[in-house]
PDB file of C-alpha atoms in Angstrom:
ATOM      1  CA  ILE A  28     115.842  71.773  74.452  1.00  0.00           C
ATOM      2  CA  GLU A  29     115.156  74.365  73.550  1.00  0.00           C
ATOM      3  CA  ILE A  30     114.836  77.624  75.825  1.00  0.00           C
ATOM      4  CA  LYS A  31     113.511  81.328  74.951  1.00  0.00           C
ATOM      5  CA  MET A  32     114.002  83.893  76.744  1.00  0.00           C
ATOM      6  CA  ALA A  33     112.271  87.407  76.078  1.00  0.00           C
ATOM      7  CA  PRO A  34     114.958  90.494  75.914  1.00  0.00           C
ATOM      8  CA  THR A  35     114.373  93.152  78.845  1.00  0.00           C
ATOM      9  CA  GLY A  36     114.197  96.213  78.753  1.00  0.00           C
ATOM     10  CA  VAL A  37     116.008  99.367  79.874  1.00  0.00           C
ATOM     11  CA  ILE A  38     114.578 103.465  81.585  1.00  0.00           C
ATOM     12  CA  ALA A  39     116.666 105.543  81.778  1.00  0.00           C
ATOM     13  CA  GLY A  40     116.272 109.928  81.566  1.00  0.00           C
ATOM     14  CA  LYS A  41     118.075 112.520  84.323  1.00  0.00           C
ATOM     15  CA  ILE A  42     116.434 114.317  87.116  1.00  0.00           C
ATOM     16  CA  THR A  43     117.705 117.927  87.427  1.00  0.00           C
ATOM     17  CA  ASP A  44     116.752 121.311  90.107  1.00  0.00           C
ATOM     18  CA  GLY A  45     114.625 124.582  88.679  1.00  0.00           C
ATOM     19  CA  HIS A  46     117.958 125.299  88.063  1.00  0.00           C
ATOM     20  CA  GLY A  47     119.184 122.321  85.322  1.00  0.00           C
ATOM     21  CA  ASN A  48     121.556 121.471  87.942  1.00  0.00           C
ATOM     22  CA  PRO A  49     121.690 117.932  88.166  1.00  0.00           C
ATOM     23  CA  VAL A  50     120.456 116.199  91.513  1.00  0.00           C
ATOM     24  CA  GLU A  51     122.469 113.484  93.526  1.00  0.00           C
ATOM     25  CA  CYS A  52     121.389 110.160  95.313  1.00  0.00           C
ATOM     26  CA  ALA A  53     117.363 111.362  94.028  1.00  0.00           C
ATOM     27  CA  TYR A  54     114.597 108.307  94.623  1.00  0.00           C
ATOM     28  CA  VAL A  55     113.219 106.266  90.744  1.00  0.00           C
ATOM     29  CA  ALA A  56     110.844 103.411  91.037  1.00  0.00           C
ATOM     30  CA  VAL A  57     109.110 102.338  87.880  1.00  0.00           C
ATOM     31  CA  ALA A  58     105.447 100.232  88.446  1.00  0.00           C
ATOM     32  CA  LEU A  59     102.339  98.472  87.107  1.00  0.00           C
ATOM     33  CA  PRO A  60     100.253 100.082  86.852  1.00  0.00           C
ATOM     34  CA  ASP A  61      98.372  97.047  88.432  1.00  0.00           C
ATOM     35  CA  THR A  62     100.492  98.253  92.142  1.00  0.00           C
ATOM     36  CA  VAL A  63      99.569 101.629  91.802  1.00  0.00           C
ATOM     37  CA  GLY A  64      96.477 102.108  94.306  1.00  0.00           C
ATOM     38  CA  GLN A  65      94.131 105.124  93.801  1.00  0.00           C
ATOM     39  CA  SER A  66      95.479 107.076  96.403  1.00  0.00           C
ATOM     40  CA  PRO A  67      98.499 109.448  95.604  1.00  0.00           C
ATOM     41  CA  GLY A  68     101.709 107.165  96.646  1.00  0.00           C
ATOM     42  CA  TRP A  69     104.179 104.921  95.972  1.00  0.00           C
ATOM     43  CA  ARG A  70     102.512 101.528  97.042  1.00  0.00           C
ATOM     44  CA  ALA A  71     104.681  99.091  95.583  1.00  0.00           C
ATOM     45  CA  PRO A  72     107.628 100.075  92.771  1.00  0.00           C
ATOM     46  CA  TYR A  73     108.681  96.947  90.812  1.00  0.00           C
ATOM     47  CA  ARG A  74     112.389  98.291  90.180  1.00  0.00           C
ATOM     48  CA  GLU A  75     113.621 100.982  92.192  1.00  0.00           C
ATOM     49  CA  THR A  76     117.439 102.825  91.631  1.00  0.00           C
ATOM     50  CA  VAL A  77     118.670 106.261  92.878  1.00  0.00           C
ATOM     51  CA  THR A  78     121.039 109.081  90.580  1.00  0.00           C
ATOM     52  CA  ASP A  79     124.342 109.448  89.898  1.00  0.00           C
ATOM     53  CA  ASP A  80     126.597 112.878  90.360  1.00  0.00           C
ATOM     54  CA  GLN A  81     125.541 113.281  87.390  1.00  0.00           C
ATOM     55  CA  GLY A  82     121.185 113.306  87.720  1.00  0.00           C
ATOM     56  CA  ARG A  83     121.531 110.194  85.607  1.00  0.00           C
ATOM     57  CA  TYR A  84     119.470 106.757  86.292  1.00  0.00           C
ATOM     58  CA  ARG A  85     119.431 103.546  83.945  1.00  0.00           C
ATOM     59  CA  LEU A  86     116.844 101.151  85.403  1.00  0.00           C
ATOM     60  CA  PHE A  87     117.092  97.218  84.123  1.00  0.00           C
ATOM     61  CA  ASP A  88     116.264  94.180  83.426  1.00  0.00           C
ATOM     62  CA  LEU A  89     113.051  95.685  82.586  1.00  0.00           C
ATOM     63  CA  PRO A  90     110.040  93.095  80.815  1.00  0.00           C
ATOM     64  CA  ALA A  91     107.865  94.486  78.244  1.00  0.00           C
ATOM     65  CA  GLY A  92     105.269  96.738  79.680  1.00  0.00           C
ATOM     66  CA  GLU A  93     103.788  99.826  80.841  1.00  0.00           C
ATOM     67  CA  TYR A  94     105.439 101.347  82.890  1.00  0.00           C
ATOM     68  CA  TYR A  95     104.542 104.764  86.232  1.00  0.00           C
ATOM     69  CA  VAL A  96     107.908 106.085  86.515  1.00  0.00           C
ATOM     70  CA  ALA A  97     107.928 108.260  89.111  1.00  0.00           C
ATOM     71  CA  ALA A  98     111.029 110.835  91.275  1.00  0.00           C
ATOM     72  CA  GLN A  99     111.439 112.265  94.378  1.00  0.00           C
ATOM     73  CA  THR A 100     114.792 113.803  95.833  1.00  0.00           C
ATOM     74  CA  ARG A 101     115.189 113.132  99.478  1.00  0.00           C
ATOM     75  CA  THR A 102     116.534 115.555 101.734  1.00  0.00           C
ATOM     76  CA  VAL A 103     117.077 113.126 105.478  1.00  0.00           C
ATOM     77  CA  GLN A 104     116.157 115.462 108.163  1.00  0.00           C
ATOM     78  CA  PRO A 105     117.877 114.411 112.195  1.00  0.00           C
ATOM     79  CA  MET A 106     114.370 113.944 114.400  1.00  0.00           C
ATOM     80  CA  GLN A 107     114.357 113.478 117.592  1.00  0.00           C
ATOM     81  CA  ALA A 108     112.711 110.430 119.496  1.00  0.00           C
ATOM     82  CA  LEU A 109     109.362 111.308 121.059  1.00  0.00           C
ATOM     83  CA  PRO A 110     109.653 110.533 125.626  1.00  0.00           C
ATOM     84  CA  ALA A 111     107.716 107.470 125.639  1.00  0.00           C
ATOM     85  CA  SER A 112     106.239 108.829 128.214  1.00  0.00           C
ATOM     86  CA  THR A 113     104.565 111.908 125.974  1.00  0.00           C
ATOM     87  CA  ALA A 114     101.597 111.522 123.299  1.00  0.00           C
ATOM     88  CA  ASP A 115     102.581 114.663 122.121  1.00  0.00           C
ATOM     89  CA  LEU A 116     103.250 114.401 118.422  1.00  0.00           C
ATOM     90  CA  ARG A 117     105.785 117.563 116.865  1.00  0.00           C
ATOM     91  CA  LEU A 118     108.064 117.292 113.746  1.00  0.00           C
ATOM     92  CA  SER A 119     110.371 120.210 113.768  1.00  0.00           C
ATOM     93  CA  ARG A 120     110.810 122.634 111.460  1.00  0.00           C
ATOM     94  CA  ALA A 121     113.751 121.985 108.804  1.00  0.00           C
ATOM     95  CA  SER A 122     117.057 123.922 108.476  1.00  0.00           C
ATOM     96  CA  PRO A 123     116.384 127.054 106.500  1.00  0.00           C
ATOM     97  CA  GLY A 124     117.641 126.627 103.076  1.00  0.00           C
ATOM     98  CA  VAL A 125     116.763 122.628 103.129  1.00  0.00           C
ATOM     99  CA  SER A 126     113.494 122.054 101.311  1.00  0.00           C
ATOM    100  CA  VAL A 127     111.755 118.331  99.840  1.00  0.00           C
ATOM    101  CA  SER A 128     110.254 117.458  97.312  1.00  0.00           C
ATOM    102  CA  PRO A 129     106.683 115.322  96.437  1.00  0.00           C
ATOM    103  CA  TYR A 130     106.875 112.648  94.264  1.00  0.00           C
ATOM    104  CA  ILE A 131     106.421 113.249  90.355  1.00  0.00           C
ATOM    105  CA  TYR A 132     104.509 110.743  88.703  1.00  0.00           C
ATOM    106  CA  TYR A 133     106.706 111.024  84.675  1.00  0.00           C
ATOM    107  CA  PRO A 134     106.151 113.056  82.304  1.00  0.00           C
ATOM    108  CA  HIS A 135     105.778 115.740  85.279  1.00  0.00           C
ATOM    109  CA  ALA A 136     102.197 114.341  87.710  1.00  0.00           C
ATOM    110  CA  THR A 137     101.855 114.303  91.566  1.00  0.00           C
ATOM    111  CA  THR A 138      99.643 110.802  90.871  1.00  0.00           C
ATOM    112  CA  PRO A 139      99.710 108.180  88.797  1.00  0.00           C
ATOM    113  CA  GLY A 140      96.333 109.200  87.551  1.00  0.00           C
ATOM    114  CA  ASP A 141      97.657 112.608  86.007  1.00  0.00           C
ATOM    115  CA  ALA A 142     100.612 110.739  85.218  1.00  0.00           C
ATOM    116  CA  SER A 143     101.543 109.025  81.567  1.00  0.00           C
ATOM    117  CA  LEU A 144     103.016 105.592  81.005  1.00  0.00           C
ATOM    118  CA  VAL A 145     105.636 104.528  79.721  1.00  0.00           C
ATOM    119  CA  ARG A 146     105.521 101.169  76.938  1.00  0.00           C
ATOM    120  CA  LEU A 147     108.537  99.894  76.749  1.00  0.00           C
ATOM    121  CA  ALA A 148     109.315  96.993  73.348  1.00  0.00           C
ATOM    122  CA  PRO A 149     110.916  93.684  74.018  1.00  0.00           C
ATOM    123  CA  GLY A 150     114.975  95.338  74.315  1.00  0.00           C
ATOM    124  CA  GLU A 151     113.699  98.778  73.951  1.00  0.00           C
ATOM    125  CA  GLN A 152     116.356 101.234  75.555  1.00  0.00           C
ATOM    126  CA  THR A 153     114.320 104.284  76.688  1.00  0.00           C
ATOM    127  CA  THR A 154     116.411 107.089  76.893  1.00  0.00           C
ATOM    128  CA  GLY A 155     114.624 110.498  77.475  1.00  0.00           C
ATOM    129  CA  ILE A 156     113.029 110.168  80.897  1.00  0.00           C
ATOM    130  CA  ASN A 157     113.829 112.959  82.715  1.00  0.00           C
ATOM    131  CA  PHE A 158     112.508 115.378  85.938  1.00  0.00           C
ATOM    132  CA  SER A 159     112.863 118.933  87.320  1.00  0.00           C
ATOM    133  CA  PHE A 160     112.606 119.744  90.470  1.00  0.00           C
ATOM    134  CA  SER A 161     111.639 123.039  92.438  1.00  0.00           C
ATOM    135  CA  PRO A 162     111.469 123.206  95.919  1.00  0.00           C
ATOM    136  CA  VAL A 163     108.985 123.082  98.217  1.00  0.00           C
ATOM    137  CA  PRO A 164     108.756 124.957 101.952  1.00  0.00           C
ATOM    138  CA  THR A 165     108.677 122.790 104.352  1.00  0.00           C
ATOM    139  CA  TYR A 166     106.656 122.872 107.044  1.00  0.00           C
ATOM    140  CA  GLU A 167     106.303 122.131 111.454  1.00  0.00           C
ATOM    141  CA  VAL A 168     103.382 120.123 111.821  1.00  0.00           C
ATOM    142  CA  SER A 169     102.019 119.820 114.763  1.00  0.00           C
ATOM    143  CA  GLY A 170      98.996 117.671 116.822  1.00  0.00           C
ATOM    144  CA  THR A 171      98.305 115.174 120.261  1.00  0.00           C
ATOM    145  CA  VAL A 172      97.880 111.548 119.353  1.00  0.00           C
ATOM    146  CA  GLN A 173      94.844 110.175 121.186  1.00  0.00           C
ATOM    147  CA  GLY A 174      93.836 106.870 121.933  1.00  0.00           C
ATOM    148  CA  THR A 175      95.310 104.314 125.023  1.00  0.00           C
ATOM    149  CA  ALA A 176      96.791 102.377 122.189  1.00  0.00           C
ATOM    150  CA  TRP A 177      99.203 105.194 121.294  1.00  0.00           C
ATOM    151  CA  ARG A 178     100.319 105.381 124.986  1.00  0.00           C
ATOM    152  CA  LEU A 179     102.168 101.618 124.415  1.00  0.00           C
ATOM    153  CA  ALA A 180     105.565 102.001 125.105  1.00  0.00           C
ATOM    154  CA  GLY A 181     107.729 101.730 121.878  1.00  0.00           C
ATOM    155  CA  GLU A 182     104.872 102.777 119.813  1.00  0.00           C
ATOM    156  CA  LYS A 183     105.597 103.853 115.904  1.00  0.00           C
ATOM    157  CA  VAL A 184     103.615 106.191 114.707  1.00  0.00           C
ATOM    158  CA  SER A 185     102.737 107.823 111.127  1.00  0.00           C
ATOM    159  CA  LEU A 186     102.414 110.723 110.007  1.00  0.00           C
ATOM    160  CA  ILE A 187     101.396 110.634 105.915  1.00  0.00           C
ATOM    161  CA  LEU A 188      99.660 113.987 104.255  1.00  0.00           C
ATOM    162  CA  VAL A 189      98.235 113.756 101.095  1.00  0.00           C
ATOM    163  CA  PRO A 190      97.431 116.892  98.590  1.00  0.00           C
ATOM    164  CA  ALA A 191      93.820 118.475  99.427  1.00  0.00           C
ATOM    165  CA  LYS A 192      92.059 117.542  96.105  1.00  0.00           C
ATOM    166  CA  GLY A 193      92.297 120.665  93.199  1.00  0.00           C
ATOM    167  CA  ALA A 194      95.100 121.896  95.455  1.00  0.00           C
TER     168      ALA A 194
END
């Protein structure tokens, strides 16, 4: 019995900030074209990793094919839990000097539809899939969640902001 295995490939690169400094712990993911939805956002990554202290990442063991590559810096802000008795939703303004980034799809797109696919041949190591992030100011969002279903204790509410077309 002879079993032939196709060699796998690698996609690698570096993430820097607007000043060219490496970005540590940035999230990087690849997805096959049929797993990316029509709306902005990252739905089903095929492989994911974080950058090292030099801003480098390496996604390995990838079968040959075409991939979307996306990256995002993650700034974690502590959030106080809302009392179960209120339906008010409030997100606190970020601390001065703290910034976050939206997803950036390779080469520098804000949606998968505007991104370029990275083609990977069997056994190929594709390097230089780099990203540069500029800080985005954070804002306060407030509102009221309405409806009786949201008044249940322990219920979770998610708020997803989607860029307007042409923004």
